[in-house]
PDB file of C-alpha atoms in Angstrom:
ATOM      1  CA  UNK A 192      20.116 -32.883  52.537  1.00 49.00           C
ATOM      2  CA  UNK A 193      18.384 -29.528  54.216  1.00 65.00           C
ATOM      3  CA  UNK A 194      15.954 -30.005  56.493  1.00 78.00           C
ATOM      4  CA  UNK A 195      12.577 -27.899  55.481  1.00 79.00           C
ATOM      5  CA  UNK A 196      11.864 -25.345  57.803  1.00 82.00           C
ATOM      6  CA  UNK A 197       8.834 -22.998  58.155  1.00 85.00           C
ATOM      7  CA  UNK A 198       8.496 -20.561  61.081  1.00 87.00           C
ATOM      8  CA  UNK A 199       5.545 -17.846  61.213  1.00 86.00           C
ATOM      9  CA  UNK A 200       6.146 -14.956  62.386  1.00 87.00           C
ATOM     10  CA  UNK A 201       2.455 -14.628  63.930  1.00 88.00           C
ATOM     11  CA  UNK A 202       1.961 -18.053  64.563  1.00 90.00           C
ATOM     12  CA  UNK A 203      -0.634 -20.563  63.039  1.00 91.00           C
ATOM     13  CA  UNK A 204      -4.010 -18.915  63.739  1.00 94.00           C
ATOM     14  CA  UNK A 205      -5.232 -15.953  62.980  1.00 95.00           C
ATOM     15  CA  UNK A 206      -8.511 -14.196  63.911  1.00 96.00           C
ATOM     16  CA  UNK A 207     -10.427 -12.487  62.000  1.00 95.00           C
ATOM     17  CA  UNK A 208     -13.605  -9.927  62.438  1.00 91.00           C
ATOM     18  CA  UNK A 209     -16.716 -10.348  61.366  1.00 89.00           C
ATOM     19  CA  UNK A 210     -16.467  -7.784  58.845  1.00 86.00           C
ATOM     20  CA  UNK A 211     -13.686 -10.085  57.073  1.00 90.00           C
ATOM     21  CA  UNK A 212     -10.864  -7.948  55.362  1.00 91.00           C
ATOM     22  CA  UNK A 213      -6.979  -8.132  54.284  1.00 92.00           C
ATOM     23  CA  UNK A 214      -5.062 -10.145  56.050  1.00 93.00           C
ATOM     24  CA  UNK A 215      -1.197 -10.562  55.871  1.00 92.00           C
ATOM     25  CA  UNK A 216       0.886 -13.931  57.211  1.00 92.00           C
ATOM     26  CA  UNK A 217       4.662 -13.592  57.394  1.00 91.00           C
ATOM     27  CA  UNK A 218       6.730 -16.166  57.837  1.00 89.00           C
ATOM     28  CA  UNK A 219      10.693 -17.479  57.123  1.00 88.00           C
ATOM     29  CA  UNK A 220      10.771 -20.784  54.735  1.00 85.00           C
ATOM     30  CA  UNK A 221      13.549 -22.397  53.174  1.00 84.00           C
ATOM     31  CA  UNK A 222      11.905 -24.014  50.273  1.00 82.00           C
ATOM     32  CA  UNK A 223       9.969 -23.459  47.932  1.00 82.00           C
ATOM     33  CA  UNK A 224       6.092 -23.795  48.409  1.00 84.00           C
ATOM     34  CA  UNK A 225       2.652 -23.628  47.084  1.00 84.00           C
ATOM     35  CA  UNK A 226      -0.978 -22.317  49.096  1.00 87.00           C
ATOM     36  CA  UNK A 227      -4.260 -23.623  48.839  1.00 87.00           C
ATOM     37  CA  UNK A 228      -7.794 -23.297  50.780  1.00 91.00           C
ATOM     38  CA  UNK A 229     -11.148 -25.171  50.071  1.00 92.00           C
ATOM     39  CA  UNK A 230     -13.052 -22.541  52.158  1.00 95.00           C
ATOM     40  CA  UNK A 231     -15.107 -19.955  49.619  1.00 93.00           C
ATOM     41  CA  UNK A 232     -15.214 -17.442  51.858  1.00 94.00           C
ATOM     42  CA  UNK A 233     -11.086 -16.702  51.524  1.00 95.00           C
ATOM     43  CA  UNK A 234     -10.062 -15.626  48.714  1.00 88.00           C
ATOM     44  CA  UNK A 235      -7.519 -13.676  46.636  1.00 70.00           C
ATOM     45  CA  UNK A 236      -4.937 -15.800  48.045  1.00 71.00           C
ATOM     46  CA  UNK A 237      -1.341 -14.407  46.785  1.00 68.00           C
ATOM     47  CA  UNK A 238       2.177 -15.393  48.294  1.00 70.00           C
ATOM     48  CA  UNK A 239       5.103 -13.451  47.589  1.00 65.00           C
ATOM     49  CA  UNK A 240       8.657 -14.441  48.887  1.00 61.00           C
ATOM     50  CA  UNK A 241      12.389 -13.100  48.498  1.00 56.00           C
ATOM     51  CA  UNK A 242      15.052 -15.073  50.050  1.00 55.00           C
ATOM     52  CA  UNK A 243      14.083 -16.482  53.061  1.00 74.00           C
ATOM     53  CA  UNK A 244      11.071 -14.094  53.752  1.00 78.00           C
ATOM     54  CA  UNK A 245       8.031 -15.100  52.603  1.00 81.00           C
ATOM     55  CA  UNK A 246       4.054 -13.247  52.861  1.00 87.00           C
ATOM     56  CA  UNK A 247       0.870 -14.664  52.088  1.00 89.00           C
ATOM     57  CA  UNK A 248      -1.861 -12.545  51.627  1.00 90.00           C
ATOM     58  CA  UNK A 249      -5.545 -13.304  51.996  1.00 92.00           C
ATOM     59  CA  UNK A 250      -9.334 -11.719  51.482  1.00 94.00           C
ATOM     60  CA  UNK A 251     -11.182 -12.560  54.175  1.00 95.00           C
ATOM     61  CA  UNK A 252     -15.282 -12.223  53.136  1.00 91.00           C
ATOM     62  CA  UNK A 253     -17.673 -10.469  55.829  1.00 87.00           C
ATOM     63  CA  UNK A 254     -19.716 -13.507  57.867  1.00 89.00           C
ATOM     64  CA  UNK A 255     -23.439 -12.807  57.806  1.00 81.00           C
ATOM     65  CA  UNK A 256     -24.158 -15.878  59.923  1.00 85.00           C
ATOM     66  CA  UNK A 257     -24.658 -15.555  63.233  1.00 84.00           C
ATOM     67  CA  UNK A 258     -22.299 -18.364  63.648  1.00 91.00           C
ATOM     68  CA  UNK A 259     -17.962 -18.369  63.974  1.00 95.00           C
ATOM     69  CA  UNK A 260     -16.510 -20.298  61.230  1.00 96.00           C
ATOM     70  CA  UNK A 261     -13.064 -21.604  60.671  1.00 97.00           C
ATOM     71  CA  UNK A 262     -10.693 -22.088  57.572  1.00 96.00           C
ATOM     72  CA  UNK A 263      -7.694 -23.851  56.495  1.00 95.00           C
ATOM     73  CA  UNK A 264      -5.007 -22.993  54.488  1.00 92.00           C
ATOM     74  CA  UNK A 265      -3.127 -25.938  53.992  1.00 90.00           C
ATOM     75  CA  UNK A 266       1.009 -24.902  52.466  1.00 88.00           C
ATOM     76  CA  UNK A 267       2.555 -27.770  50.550  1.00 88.00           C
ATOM     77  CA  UNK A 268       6.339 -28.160  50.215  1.00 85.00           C
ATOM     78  CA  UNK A 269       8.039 -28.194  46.579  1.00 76.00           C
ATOM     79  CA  UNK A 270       4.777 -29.097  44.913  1.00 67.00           C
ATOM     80  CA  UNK A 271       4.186 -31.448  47.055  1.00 75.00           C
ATOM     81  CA  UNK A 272       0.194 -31.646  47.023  1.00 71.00           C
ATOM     82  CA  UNK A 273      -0.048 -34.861  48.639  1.00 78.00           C
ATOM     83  CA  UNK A 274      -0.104 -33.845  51.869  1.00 84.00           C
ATOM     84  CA  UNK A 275       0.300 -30.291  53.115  1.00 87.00           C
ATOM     85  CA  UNK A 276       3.549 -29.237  54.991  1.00 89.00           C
ATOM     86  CA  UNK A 277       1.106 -27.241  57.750  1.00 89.00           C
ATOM     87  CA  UNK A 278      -1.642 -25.648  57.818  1.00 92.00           C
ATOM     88  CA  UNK A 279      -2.399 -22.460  58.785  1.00 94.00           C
ATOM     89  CA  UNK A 280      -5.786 -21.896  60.380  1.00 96.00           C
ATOM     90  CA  UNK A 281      -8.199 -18.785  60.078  1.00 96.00           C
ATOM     91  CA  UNK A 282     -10.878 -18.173  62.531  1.00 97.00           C
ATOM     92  CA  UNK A 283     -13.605 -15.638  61.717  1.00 96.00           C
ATOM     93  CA  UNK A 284     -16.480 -14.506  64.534  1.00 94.00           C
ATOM     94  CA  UNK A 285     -19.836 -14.460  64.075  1.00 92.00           C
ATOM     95  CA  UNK A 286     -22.042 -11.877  62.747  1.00 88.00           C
ATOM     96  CA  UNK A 287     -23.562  -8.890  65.086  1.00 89.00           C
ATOM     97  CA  UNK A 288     -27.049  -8.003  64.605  1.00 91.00           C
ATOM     98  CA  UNK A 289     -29.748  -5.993  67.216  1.00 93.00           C
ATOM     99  CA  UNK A 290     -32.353  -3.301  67.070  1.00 94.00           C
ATOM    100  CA  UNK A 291     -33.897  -1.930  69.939  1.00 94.00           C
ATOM    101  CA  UNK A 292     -37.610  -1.483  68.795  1.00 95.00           C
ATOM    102  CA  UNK A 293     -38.950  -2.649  65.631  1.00 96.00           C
ATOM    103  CA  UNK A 294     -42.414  -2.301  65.577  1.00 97.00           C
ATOM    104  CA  UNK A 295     -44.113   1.001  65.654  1.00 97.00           C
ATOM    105  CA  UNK A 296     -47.847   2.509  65.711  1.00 97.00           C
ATOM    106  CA  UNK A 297     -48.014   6.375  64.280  1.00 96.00           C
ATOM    107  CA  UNK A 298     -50.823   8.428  64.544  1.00 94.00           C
ATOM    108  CA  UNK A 299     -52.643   9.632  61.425  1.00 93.00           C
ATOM    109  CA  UNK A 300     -50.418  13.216  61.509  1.00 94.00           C
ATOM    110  CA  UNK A 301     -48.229  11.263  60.110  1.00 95.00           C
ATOM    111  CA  UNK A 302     -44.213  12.127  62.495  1.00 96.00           C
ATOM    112  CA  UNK A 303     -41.124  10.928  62.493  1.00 97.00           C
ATOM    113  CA  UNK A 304     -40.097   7.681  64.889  1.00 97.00           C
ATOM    114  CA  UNK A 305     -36.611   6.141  65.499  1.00 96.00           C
ATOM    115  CA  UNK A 306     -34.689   2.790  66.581  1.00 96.00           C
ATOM    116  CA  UNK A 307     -30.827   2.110  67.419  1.00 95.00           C
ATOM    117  CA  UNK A 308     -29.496  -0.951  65.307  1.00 96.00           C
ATOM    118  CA  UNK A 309     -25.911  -3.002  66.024  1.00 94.00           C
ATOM    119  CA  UNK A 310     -24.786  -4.623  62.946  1.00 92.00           C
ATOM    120  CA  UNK A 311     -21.265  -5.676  62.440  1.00 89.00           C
ATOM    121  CA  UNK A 312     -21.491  -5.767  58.667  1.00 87.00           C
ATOM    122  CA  UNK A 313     -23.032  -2.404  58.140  1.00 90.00           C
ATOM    123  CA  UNK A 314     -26.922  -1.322  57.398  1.00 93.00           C
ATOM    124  CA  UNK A 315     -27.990  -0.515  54.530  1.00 95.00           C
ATOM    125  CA  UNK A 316     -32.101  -0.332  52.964  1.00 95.00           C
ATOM    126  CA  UNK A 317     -33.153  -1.223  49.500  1.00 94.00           C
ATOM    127  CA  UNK A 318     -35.147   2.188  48.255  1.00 92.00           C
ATOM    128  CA  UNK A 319     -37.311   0.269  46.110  1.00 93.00           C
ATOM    129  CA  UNK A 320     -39.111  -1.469  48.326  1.00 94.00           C
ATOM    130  CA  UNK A 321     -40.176   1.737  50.909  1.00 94.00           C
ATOM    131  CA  UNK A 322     -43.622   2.697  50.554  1.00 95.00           C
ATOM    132  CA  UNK A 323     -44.591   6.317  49.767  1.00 94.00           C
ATOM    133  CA  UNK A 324     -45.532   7.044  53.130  1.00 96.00           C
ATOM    134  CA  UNK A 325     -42.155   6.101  54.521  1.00 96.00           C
ATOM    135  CA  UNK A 326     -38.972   8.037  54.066  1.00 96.00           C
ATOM    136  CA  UNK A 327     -35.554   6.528  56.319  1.00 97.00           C
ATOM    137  CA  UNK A 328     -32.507   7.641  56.546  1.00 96.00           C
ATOM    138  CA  UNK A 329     -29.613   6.084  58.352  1.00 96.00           C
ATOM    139  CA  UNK A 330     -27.177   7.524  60.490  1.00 94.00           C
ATOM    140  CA  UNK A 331     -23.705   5.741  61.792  1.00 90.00           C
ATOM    141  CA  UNK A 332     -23.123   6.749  65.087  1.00 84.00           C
ATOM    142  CA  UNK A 333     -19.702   4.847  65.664  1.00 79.00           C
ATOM    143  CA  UNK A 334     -18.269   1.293  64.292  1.00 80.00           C
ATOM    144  CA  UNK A 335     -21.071  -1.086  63.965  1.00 87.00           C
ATOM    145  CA  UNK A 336     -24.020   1.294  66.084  1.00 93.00           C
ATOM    146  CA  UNK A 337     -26.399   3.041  64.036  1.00 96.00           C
ATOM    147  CA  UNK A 338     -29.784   5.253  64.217  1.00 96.00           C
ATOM    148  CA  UNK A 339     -32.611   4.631  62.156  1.00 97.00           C
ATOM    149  CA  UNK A 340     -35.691   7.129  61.747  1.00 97.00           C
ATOM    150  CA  UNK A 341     -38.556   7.055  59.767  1.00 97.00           C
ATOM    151  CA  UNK A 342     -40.314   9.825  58.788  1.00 97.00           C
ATOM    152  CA  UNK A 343     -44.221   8.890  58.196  1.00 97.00           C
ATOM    153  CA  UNK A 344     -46.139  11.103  56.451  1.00 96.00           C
ATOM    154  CA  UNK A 345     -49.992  12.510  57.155  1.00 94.00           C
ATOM    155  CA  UNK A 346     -52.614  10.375  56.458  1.00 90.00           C
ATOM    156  CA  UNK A 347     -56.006  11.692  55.620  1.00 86.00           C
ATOM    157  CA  UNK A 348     -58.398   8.773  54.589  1.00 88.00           C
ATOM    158  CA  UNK A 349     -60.229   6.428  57.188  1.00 86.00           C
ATOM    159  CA  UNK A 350     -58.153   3.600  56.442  1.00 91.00           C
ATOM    160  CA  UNK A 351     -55.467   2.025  58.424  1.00 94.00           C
ATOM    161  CA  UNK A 352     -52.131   1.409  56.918  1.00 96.00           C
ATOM    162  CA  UNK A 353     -48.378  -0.760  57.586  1.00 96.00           C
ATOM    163  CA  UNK A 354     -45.811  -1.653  56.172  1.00 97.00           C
ATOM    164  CA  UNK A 355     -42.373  -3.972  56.808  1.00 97.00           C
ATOM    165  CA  UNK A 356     -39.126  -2.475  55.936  1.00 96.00           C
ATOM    166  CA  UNK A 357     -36.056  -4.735  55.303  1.00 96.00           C
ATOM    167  CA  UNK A 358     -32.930  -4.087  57.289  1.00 96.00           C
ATOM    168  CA  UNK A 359     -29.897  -5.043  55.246  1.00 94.00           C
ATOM    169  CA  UNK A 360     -26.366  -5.548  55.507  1.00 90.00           C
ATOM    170  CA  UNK A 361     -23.989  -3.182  53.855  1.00 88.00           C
ATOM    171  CA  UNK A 362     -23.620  -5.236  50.915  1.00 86.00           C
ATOM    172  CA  UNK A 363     -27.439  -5.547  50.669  1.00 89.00           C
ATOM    173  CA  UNK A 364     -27.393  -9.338  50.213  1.00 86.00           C
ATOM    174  CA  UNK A 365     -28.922 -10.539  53.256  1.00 87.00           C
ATOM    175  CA  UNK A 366     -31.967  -9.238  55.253  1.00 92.00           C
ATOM    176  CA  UNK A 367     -30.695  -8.681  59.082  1.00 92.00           C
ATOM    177  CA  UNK A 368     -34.219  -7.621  60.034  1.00 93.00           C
ATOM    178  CA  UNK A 369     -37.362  -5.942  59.848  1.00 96.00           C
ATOM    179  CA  UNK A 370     -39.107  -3.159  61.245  1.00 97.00           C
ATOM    180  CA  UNK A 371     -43.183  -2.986  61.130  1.00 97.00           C
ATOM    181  CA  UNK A 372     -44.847   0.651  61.092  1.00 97.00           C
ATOM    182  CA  UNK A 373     -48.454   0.460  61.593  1.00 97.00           C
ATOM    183  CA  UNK A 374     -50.454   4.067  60.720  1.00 96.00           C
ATOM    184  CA  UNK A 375     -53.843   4.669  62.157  1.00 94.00           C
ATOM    185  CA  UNK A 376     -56.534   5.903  59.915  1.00 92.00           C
ATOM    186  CA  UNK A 377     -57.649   9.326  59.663  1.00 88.00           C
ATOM    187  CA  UNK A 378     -60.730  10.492  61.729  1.00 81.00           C
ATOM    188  CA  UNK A 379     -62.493  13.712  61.200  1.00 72.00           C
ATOM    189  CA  UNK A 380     -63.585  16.380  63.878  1.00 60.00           C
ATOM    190  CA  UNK A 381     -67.480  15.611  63.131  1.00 57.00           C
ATOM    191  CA  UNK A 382     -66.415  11.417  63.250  1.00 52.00           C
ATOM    192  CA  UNK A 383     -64.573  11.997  66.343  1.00 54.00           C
ATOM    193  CA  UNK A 384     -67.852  14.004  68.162  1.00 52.00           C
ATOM    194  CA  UNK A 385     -70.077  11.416  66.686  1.00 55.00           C
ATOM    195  CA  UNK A 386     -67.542   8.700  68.515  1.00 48.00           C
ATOM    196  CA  UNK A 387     -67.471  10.461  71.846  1.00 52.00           C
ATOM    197  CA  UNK A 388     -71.222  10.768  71.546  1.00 54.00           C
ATOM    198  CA  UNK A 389     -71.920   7.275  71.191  1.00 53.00           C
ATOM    199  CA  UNK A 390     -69.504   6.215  73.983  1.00 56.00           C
ATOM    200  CA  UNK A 391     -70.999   8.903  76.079  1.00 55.00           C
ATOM    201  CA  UNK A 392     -74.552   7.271  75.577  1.00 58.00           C
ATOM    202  CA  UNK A 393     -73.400   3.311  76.170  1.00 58.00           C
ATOM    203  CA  UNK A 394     -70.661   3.997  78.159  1.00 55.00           C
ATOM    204  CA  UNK A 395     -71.403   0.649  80.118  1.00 60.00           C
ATOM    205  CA  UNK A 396     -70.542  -1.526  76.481  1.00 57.00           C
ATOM    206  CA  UNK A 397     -67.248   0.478  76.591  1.00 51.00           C
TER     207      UNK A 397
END
């Protein structure tokens, strides 16, 4: 009779950005063994051993929530599914989302305005949905900081305009945020002396 034996070389948690990605467990074993998970969010999961050296190798999927979560992998000895050997336990952090200004008034000449975004699973717009007016591009300073600028063009009617952009992740499946651009209307020369007339005259209901 041998005694099963499992040691990890990394012990039995792991941690794991928000931004998910590959991750690798060593270990020694002396029997043979099976993995499994009930958690979605791992996947690809692929052992390989050779001897007494043994690897199991995991996708780890980015966390949008703004909440950690934690998964199991449970390793069961000689088929055994009954009951798992150990388990091995995978501990992802939350999401990281901020923007320093998000709402925005632009004059009618139209101009280009700018916010700084964190966002630990990338930034990304959907094109589709931009208005006209509105052209943004996205620059990554470092890691998970980024600038965003909108460029608004001129306006040249009387009537006042917005619009709400979506702020996604990199994978574009989940909105992070929003940012509001509100453009006032267009006033001519003649309607602007006609205004400053009229609050020269009542200046008292001003």
């Amino acid at each position: 009779f041998c005694e099963r034996r499992m040691s990890l070389h990394n012990g039995y948690e792991y941690n794991v950005p928000s931004q998910g990605g590959q991750v690798n467990i060593p270990f020694d074993i002396n029997f043979e063994y099976t993995v499994s998970t009930d958690d979605s969010w791992i996947s690809e999961v692929e052992t390989k051993s050779q001897m007494r050296e043994g690897a199991i190798a995991l996708t780890v999927e980015p966390n949008a929530e703004m909440l950690s979560r934690q998964g199991v992998l449970n390793i069961y000895a000689d088929g055994n599914v009954n009951a798992p050997f150990c388990q091995i336990h995978i501990n992802q952090a939350s999401a990281v989302f901020s923007i320093g200004k998000s709402y925005f008034v632009v004059e009618s000449e139209g101009g280009d305005v700018s916010t700084s975004v964190v966002s630990s699973n990338g930034l990304s717009i959907n094109g589709d949905e931009l208005p006209g007016w509105i052209l943004v591009t996205i620059s990554n300073n470092q890691d998970s900081s980024y600038d965003v600028t909108l460029s608004v063009s001129q306006k040249s009617d009387g009537q006042m305009r917005s619009s709400e952009i979506s702020l996604y992740d990199e994978s574009m499946t989940q909105v992070l945020g929003t940012v509001k651009v509100v453009q006032r209307p267009y006033i001519s020369d003649d309607a602007s002396a006609m205004i400053f007339r009229v609050r020269a005259n009542f200046a008292n209901d001003f």
